[in-house]
mmCIF file of N, CA and C in Angstrom:
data_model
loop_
_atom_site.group_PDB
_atom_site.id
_atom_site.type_symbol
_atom_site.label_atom_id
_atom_site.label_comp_id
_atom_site.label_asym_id
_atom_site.label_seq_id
_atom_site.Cartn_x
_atom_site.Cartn_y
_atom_site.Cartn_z
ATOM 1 N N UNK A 1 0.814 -1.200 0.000
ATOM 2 C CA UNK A 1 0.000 0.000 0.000
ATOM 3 C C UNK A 1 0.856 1.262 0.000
ATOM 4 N N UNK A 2 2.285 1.556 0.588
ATOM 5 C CA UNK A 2 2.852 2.458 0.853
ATOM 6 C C UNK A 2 4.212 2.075 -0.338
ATOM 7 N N UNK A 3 3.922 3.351 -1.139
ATOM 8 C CA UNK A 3 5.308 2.899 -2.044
ATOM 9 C C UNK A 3 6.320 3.711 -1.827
ATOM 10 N N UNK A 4 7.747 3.462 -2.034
ATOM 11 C CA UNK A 4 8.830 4.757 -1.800
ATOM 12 C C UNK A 4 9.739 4.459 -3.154
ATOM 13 N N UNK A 5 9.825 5.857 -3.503
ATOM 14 C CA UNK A 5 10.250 5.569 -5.378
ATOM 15 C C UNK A 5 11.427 6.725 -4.750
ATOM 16 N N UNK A 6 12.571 6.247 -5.337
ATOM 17 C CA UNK A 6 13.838 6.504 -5.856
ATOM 18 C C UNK A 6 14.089 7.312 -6.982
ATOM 19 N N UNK A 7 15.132 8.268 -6.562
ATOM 20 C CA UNK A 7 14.921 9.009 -8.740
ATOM 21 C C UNK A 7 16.757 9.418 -7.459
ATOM 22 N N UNK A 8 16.851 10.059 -9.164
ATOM 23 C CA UNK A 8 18.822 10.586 -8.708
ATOM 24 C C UNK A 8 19.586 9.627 -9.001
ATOM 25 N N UNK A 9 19.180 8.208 -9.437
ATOM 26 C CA UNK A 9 20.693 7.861 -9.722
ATOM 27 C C UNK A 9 21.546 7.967 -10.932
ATOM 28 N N UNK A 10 22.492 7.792 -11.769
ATOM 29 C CA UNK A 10 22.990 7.760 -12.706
ATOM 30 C C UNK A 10 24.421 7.457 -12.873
ATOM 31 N N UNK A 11 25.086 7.710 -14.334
ATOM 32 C CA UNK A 11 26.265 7.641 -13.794
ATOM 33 C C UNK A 11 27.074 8.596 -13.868
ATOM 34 N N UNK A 12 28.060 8.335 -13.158
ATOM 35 C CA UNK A 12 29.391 9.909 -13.122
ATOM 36 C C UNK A 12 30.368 9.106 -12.910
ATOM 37 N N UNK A 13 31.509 10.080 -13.292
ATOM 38 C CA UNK A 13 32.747 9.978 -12.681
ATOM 39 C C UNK A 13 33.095 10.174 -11.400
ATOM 40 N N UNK A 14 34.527 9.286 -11.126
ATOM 41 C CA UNK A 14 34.922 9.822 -10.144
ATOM 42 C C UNK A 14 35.482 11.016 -9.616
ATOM 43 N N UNK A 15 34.548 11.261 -8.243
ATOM 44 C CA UNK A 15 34.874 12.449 -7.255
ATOM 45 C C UNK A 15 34.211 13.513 -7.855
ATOM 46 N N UNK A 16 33.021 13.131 -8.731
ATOM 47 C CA UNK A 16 31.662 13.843 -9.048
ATOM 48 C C UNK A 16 30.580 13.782 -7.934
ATOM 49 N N UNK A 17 29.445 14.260 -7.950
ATOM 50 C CA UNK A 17 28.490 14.236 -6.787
ATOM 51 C C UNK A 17 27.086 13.699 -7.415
ATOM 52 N N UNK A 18 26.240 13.162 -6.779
ATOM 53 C CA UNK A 18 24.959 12.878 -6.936
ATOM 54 C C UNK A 18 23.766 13.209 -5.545
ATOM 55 N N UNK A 19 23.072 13.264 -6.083
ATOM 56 C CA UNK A 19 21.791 13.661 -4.883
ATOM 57 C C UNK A 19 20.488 12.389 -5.179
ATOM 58 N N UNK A 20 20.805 11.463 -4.456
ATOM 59 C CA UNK A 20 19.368 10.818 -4.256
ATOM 60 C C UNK A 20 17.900 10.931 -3.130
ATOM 61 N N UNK A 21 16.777 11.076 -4.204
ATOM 62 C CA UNK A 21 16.047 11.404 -3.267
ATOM 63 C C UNK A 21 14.646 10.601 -3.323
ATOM 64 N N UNK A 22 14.050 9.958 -2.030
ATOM 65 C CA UNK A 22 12.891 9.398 -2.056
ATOM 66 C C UNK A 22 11.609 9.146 -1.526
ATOM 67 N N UNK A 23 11.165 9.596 -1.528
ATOM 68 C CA UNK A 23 9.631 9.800 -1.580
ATOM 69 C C UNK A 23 8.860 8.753 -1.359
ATOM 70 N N UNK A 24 7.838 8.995 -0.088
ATOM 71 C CA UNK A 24 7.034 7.877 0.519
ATOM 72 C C UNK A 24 5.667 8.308 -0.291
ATOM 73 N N UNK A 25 4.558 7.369 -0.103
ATOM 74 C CA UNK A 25 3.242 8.025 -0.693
ATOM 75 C C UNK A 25 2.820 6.823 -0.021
ATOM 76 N N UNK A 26 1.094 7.325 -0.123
ATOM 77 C CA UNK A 26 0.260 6.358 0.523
ATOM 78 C C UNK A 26 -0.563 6.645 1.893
ATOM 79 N N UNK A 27 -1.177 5.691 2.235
ATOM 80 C CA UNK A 27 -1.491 6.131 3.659
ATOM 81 C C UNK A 27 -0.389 5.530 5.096
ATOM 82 N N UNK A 28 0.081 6.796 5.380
ATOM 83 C CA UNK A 28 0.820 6.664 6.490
ATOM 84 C C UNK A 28 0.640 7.896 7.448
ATOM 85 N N UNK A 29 0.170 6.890 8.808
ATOM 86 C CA UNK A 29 0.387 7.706 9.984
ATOM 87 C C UNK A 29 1.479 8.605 10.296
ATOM 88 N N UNK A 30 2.648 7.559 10.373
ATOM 89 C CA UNK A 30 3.987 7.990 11.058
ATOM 90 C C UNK A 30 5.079 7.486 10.313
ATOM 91 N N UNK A 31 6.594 7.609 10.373
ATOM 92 C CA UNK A 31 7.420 7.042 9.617
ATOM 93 C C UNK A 31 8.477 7.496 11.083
ATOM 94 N N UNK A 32 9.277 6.506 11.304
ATOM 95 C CA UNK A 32 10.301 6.609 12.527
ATOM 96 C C UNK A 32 11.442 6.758 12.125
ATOM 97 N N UNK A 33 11.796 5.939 11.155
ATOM 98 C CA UNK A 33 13.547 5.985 10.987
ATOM 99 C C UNK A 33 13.200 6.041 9.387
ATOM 100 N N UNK A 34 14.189 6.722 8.354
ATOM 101 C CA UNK A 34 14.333 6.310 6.657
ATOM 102 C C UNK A 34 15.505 6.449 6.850
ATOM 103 N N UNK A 35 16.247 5.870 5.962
ATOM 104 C CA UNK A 35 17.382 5.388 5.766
ATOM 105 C C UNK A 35 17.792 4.556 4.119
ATOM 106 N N UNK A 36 18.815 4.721 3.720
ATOM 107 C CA UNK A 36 19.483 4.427 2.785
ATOM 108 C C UNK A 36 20.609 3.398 2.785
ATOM 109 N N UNK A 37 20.136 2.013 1.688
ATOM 110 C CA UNK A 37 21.308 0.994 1.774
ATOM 111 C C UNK A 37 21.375 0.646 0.651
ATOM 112 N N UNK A 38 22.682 0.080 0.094
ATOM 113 C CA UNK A 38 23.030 -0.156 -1.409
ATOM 114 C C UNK A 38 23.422 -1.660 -1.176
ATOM 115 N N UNK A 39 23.293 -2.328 -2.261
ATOM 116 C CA UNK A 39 24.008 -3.990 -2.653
ATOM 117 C C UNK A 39 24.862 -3.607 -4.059
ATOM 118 N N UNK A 40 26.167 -3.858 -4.046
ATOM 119 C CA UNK A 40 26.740 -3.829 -4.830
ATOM 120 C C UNK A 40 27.226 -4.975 -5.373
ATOM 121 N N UNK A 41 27.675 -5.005 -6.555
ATOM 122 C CA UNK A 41 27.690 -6.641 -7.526
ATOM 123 C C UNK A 41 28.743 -7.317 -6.617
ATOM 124 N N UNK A 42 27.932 -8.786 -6.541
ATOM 125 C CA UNK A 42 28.377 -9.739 -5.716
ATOM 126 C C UNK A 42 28.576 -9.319 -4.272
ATOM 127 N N UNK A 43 27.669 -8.597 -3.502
ATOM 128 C CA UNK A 43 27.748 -8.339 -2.028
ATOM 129 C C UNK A 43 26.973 -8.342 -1.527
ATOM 130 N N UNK A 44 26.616 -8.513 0.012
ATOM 131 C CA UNK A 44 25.437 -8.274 0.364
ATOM 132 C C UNK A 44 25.001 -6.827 0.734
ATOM 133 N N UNK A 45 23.646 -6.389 0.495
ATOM 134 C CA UNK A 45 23.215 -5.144 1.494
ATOM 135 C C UNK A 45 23.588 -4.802 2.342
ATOM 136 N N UNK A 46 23.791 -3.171 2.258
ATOM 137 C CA UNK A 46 24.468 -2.936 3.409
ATOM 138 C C UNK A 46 24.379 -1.662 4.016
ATOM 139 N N UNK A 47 24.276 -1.113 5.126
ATOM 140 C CA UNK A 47 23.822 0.044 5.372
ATOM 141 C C UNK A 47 24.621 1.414 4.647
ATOM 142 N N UNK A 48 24.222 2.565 4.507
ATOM 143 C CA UNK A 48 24.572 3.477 3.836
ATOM 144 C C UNK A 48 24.467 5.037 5.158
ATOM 145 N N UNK A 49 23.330 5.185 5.725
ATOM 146 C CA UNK A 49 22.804 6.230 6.389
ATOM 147 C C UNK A 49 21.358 5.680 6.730
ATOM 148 N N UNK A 50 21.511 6.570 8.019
ATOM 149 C CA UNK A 50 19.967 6.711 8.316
ATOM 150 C C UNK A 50 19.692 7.620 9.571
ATOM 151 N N UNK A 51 18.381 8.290 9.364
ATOM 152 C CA UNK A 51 18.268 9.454 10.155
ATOM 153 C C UNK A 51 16.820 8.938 10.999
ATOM 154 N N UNK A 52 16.705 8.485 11.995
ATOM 155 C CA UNK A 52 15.728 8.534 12.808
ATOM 156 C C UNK A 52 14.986 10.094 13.407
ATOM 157 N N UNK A 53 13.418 9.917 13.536
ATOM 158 C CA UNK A 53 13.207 11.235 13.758
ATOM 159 C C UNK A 53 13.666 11.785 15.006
ATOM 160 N N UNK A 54 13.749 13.100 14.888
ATOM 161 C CA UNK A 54 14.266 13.171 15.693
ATOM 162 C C UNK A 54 15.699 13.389 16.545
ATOM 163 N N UNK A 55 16.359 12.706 15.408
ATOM 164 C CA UNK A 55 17.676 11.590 16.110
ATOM 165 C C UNK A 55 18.749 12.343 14.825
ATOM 166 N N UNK A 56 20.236 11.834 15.455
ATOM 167 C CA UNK A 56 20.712 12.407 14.708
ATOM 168 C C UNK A 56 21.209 11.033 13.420
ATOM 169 N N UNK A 57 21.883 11.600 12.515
ATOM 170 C CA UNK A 57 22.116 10.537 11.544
ATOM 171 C C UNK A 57 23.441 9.816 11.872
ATOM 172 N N UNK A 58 23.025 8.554 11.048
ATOM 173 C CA UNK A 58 24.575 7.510 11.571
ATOM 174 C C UNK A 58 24.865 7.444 10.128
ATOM 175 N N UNK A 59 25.856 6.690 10.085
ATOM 176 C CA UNK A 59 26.561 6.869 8.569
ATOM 177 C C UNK A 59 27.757 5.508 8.611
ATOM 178 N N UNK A 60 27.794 4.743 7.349
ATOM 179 C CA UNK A 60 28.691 3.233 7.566
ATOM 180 C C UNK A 60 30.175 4.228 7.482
ATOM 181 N N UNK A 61 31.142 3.716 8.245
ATOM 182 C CA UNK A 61 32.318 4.643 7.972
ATOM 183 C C UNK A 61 32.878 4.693 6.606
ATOM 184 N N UNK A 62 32.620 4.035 5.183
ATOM 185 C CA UNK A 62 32.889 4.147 4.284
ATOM 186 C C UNK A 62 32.576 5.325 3.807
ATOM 187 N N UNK A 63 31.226 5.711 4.116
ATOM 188 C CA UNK A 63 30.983 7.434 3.117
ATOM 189 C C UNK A 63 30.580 8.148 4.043
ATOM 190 N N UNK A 64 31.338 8.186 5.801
ATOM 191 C CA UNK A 64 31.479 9.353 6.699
ATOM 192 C C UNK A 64 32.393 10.088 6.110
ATOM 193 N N UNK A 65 32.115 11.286 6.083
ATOM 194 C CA UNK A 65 32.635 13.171 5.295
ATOM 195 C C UNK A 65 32.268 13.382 3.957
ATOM 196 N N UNK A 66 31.582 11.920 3.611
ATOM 197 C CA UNK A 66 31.504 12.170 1.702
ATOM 198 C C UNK A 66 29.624 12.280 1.737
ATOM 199 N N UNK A 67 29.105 11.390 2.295
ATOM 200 C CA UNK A 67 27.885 11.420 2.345
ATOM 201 C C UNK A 67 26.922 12.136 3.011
ATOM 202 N N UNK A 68 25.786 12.702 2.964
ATOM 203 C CA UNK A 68 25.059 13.132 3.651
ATOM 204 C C UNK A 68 23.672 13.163 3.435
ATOM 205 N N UNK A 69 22.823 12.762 4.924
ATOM 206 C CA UNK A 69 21.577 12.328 4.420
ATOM 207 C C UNK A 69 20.492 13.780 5.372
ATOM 208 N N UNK A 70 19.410 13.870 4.369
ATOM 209 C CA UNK A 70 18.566 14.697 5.378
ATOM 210 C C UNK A 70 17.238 14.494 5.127
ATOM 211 N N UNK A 71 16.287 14.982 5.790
ATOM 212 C CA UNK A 71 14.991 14.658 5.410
ATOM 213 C C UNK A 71 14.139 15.836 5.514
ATOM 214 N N UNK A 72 12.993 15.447 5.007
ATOM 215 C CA UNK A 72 12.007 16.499 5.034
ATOM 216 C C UNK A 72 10.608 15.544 5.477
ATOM 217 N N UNK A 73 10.614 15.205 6.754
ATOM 218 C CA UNK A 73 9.531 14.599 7.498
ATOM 219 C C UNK A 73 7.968 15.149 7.050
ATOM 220 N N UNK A 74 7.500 16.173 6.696
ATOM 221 C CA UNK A 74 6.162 16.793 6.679
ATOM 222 C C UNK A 74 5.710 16.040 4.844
ATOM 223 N N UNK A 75 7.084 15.930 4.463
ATOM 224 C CA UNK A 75 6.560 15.337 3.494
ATOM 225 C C UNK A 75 6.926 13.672 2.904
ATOM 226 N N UNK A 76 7.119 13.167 4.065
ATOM 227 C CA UNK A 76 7.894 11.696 4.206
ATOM 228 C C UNK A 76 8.803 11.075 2.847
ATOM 229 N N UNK A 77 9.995 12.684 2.968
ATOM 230 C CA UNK A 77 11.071 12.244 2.240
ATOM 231 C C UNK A 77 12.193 12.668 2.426
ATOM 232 N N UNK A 78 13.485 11.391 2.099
ATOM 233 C CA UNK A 78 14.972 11.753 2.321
ATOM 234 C C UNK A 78 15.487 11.796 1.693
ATOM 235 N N UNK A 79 16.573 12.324 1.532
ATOM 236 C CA UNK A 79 17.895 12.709 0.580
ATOM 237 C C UNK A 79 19.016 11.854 1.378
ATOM 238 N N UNK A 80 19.888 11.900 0.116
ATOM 239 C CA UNK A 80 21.209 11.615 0.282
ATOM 240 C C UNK A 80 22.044 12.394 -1.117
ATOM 241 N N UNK A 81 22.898 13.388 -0.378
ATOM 242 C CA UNK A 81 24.017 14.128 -1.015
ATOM 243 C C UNK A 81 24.991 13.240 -0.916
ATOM 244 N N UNK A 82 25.751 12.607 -1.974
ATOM 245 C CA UNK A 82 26.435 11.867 -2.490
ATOM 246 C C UNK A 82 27.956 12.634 -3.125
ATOM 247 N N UNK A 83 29.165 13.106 -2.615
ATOM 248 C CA UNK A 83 29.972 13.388 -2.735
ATOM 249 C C UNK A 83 31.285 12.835 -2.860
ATOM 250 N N UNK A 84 32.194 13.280 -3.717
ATOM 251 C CA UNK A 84 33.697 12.641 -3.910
ATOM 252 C C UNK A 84 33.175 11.310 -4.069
ATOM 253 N N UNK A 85 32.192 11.014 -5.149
ATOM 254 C CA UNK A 85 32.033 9.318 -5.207
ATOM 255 C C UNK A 85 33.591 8.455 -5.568
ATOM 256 N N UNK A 86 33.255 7.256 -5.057
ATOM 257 C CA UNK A 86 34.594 6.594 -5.723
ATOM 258 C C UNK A 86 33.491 5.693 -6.627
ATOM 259 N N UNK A 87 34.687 4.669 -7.337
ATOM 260 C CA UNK A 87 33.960 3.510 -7.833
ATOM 261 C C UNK A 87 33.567 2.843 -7.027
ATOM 262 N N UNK A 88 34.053 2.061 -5.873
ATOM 263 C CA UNK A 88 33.207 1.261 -5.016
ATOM 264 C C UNK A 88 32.223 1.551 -4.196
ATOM 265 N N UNK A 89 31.569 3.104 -4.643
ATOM 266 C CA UNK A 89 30.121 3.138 -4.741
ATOM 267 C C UNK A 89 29.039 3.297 -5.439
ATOM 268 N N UNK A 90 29.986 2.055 -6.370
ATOM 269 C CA UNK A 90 28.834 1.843 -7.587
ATOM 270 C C UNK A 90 27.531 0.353 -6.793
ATOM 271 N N UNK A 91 26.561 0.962 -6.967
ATOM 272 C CA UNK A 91 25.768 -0.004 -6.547
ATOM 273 C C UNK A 91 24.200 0.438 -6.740
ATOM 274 N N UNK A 92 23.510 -0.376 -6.141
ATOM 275 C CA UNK A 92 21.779 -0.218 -6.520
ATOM 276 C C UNK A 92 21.421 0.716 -5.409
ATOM 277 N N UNK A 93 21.213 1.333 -4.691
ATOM 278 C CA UNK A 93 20.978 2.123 -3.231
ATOM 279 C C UNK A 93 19.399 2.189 -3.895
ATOM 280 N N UNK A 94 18.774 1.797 -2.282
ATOM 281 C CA UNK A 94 17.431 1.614 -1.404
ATOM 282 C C UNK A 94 17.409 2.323 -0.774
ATOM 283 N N UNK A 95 16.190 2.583 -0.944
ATOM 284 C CA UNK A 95 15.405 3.574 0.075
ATOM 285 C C UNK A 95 14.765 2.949 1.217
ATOM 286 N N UNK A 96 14.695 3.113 2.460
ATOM 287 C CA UNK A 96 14.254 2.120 3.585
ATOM 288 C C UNK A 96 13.152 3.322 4.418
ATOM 289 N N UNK A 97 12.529 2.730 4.821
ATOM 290 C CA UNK A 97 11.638 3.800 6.071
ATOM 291 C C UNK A 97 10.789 2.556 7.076
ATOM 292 N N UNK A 98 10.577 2.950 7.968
ATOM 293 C CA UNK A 98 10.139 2.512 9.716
ATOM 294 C C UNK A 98 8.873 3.288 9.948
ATOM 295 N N UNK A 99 7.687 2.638 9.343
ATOM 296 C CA UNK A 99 6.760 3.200 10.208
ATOM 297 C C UNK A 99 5.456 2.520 10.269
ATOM 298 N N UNK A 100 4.255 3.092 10.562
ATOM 299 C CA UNK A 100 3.070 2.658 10.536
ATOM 300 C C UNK A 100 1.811 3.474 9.563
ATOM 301 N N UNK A 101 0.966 2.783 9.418
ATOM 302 C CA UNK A 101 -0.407 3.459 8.722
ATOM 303 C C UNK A 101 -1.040 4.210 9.343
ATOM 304 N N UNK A 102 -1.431 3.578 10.448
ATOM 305 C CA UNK A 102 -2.177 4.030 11.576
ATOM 306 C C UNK A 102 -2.030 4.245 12.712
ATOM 307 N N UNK A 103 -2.575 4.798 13.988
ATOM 308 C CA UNK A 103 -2.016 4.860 15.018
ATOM 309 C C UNK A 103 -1.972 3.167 15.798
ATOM 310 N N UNK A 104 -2.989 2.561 15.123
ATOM 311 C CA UNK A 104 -3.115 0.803 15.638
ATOM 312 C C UNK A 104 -2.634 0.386 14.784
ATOM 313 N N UNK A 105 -1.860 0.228 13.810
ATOM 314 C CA UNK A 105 -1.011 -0.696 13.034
ATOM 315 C C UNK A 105 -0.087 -1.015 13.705
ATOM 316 N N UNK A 106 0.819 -2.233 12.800
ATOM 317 C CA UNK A 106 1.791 -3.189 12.863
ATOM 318 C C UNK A 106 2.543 -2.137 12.181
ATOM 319 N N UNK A 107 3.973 -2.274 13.313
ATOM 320 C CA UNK A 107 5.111 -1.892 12.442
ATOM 321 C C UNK A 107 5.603 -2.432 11.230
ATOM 322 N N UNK A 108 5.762 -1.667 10.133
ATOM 323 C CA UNK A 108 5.734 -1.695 9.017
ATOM 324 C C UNK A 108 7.451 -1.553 8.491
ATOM 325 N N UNK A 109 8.151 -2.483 7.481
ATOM 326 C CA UNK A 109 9.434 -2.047 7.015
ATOM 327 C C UNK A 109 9.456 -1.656 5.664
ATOM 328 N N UNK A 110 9.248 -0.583 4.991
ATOM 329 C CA UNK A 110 9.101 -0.480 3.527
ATOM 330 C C UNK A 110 10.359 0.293 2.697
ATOM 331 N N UNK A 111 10.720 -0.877 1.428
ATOM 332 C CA UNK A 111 11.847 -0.232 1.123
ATOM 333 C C UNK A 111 11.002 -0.330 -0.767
ATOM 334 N N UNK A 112 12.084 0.917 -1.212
ATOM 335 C CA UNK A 112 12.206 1.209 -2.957
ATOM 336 C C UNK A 112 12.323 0.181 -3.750
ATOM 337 N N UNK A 113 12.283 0.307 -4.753
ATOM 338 C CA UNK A 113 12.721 -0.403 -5.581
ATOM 339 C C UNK A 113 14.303 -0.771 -6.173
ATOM 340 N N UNK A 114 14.599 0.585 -5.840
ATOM 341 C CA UNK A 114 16.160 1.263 -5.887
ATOM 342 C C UNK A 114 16.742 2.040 -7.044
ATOM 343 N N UNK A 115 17.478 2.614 -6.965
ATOM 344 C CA UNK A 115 18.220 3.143 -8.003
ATOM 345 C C UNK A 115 19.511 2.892 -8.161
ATOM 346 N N UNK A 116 19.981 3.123 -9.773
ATOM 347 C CA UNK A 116 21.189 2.506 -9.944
ATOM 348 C C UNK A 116 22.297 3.429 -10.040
ATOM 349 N N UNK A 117 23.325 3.442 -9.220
ATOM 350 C CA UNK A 117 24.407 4.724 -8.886
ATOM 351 C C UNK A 117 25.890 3.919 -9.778
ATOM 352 N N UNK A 118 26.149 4.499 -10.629
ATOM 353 C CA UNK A 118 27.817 3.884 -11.492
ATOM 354 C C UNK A 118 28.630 4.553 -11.385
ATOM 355 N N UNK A 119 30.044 4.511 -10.540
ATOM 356 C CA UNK A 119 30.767 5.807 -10.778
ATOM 357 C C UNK A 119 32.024 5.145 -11.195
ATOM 358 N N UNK A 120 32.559 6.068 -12.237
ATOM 359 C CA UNK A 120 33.513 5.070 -13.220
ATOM 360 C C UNK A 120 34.932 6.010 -13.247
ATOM 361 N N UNK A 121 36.015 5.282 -13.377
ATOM 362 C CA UNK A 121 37.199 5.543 -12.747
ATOM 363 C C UNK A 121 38.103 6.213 -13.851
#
């Protein structure tokens, strides 16, 4: 019922910048945490950022000083400023969010479809 669509990815060179950004829709009460994770060829998923409300953001130490995530809660959507990419953050990056429909719902985990980020050397 709740979809979150991805747009911003593409490709660049290295130590170019990108901005991904994604957008919840649907019926939702609340959203607690969104957050951003990529799978890159032959790896598993893996965290990227994430900003709980409220809360401040955590970040995997791979793209702490390069990355940055922010949100705009009123309209249940986050960014990620994507800086000094290297190649080994070429990957699919997901959009993730934490919340509910209703004030009586089941916690809910809803992620994107993803977008595809190439940064070439």
């Amino acid at each position: 019922q709740v979809q979150l669509v991805e747009s911003g990815g593409g490709l660049v060179q290295a130590g170019e910048s990108l901005r991904l950004s994604c957008a919840a829709s649907g019926t939702i009460f609340s959203i607690n945490t969104m957050g951003w994770y990529r799978r890159a060829p032959g790896k598993q998923r893996e965290l990227v950022a994430t900003m709980p409300s409220g809360g401040y953001a955590n970040y995997a130490d791979s793209v702490k000083g390069r990355f940055t995530i922010s949100r705009d809660s009123a309209k249940n959507t986050v960014f990620l400023q994507m800086n000094s990419l290297k190649p080994e953050d070429t990957a699919v990056y997901y959009c993730r969010a934490l919340g509910v429909r209703t004030p009586t719902d089941y916690f809910y985990d809803w992620w994107g479809q993803g977008t595809q980020v190439t940064v070439s050397s």
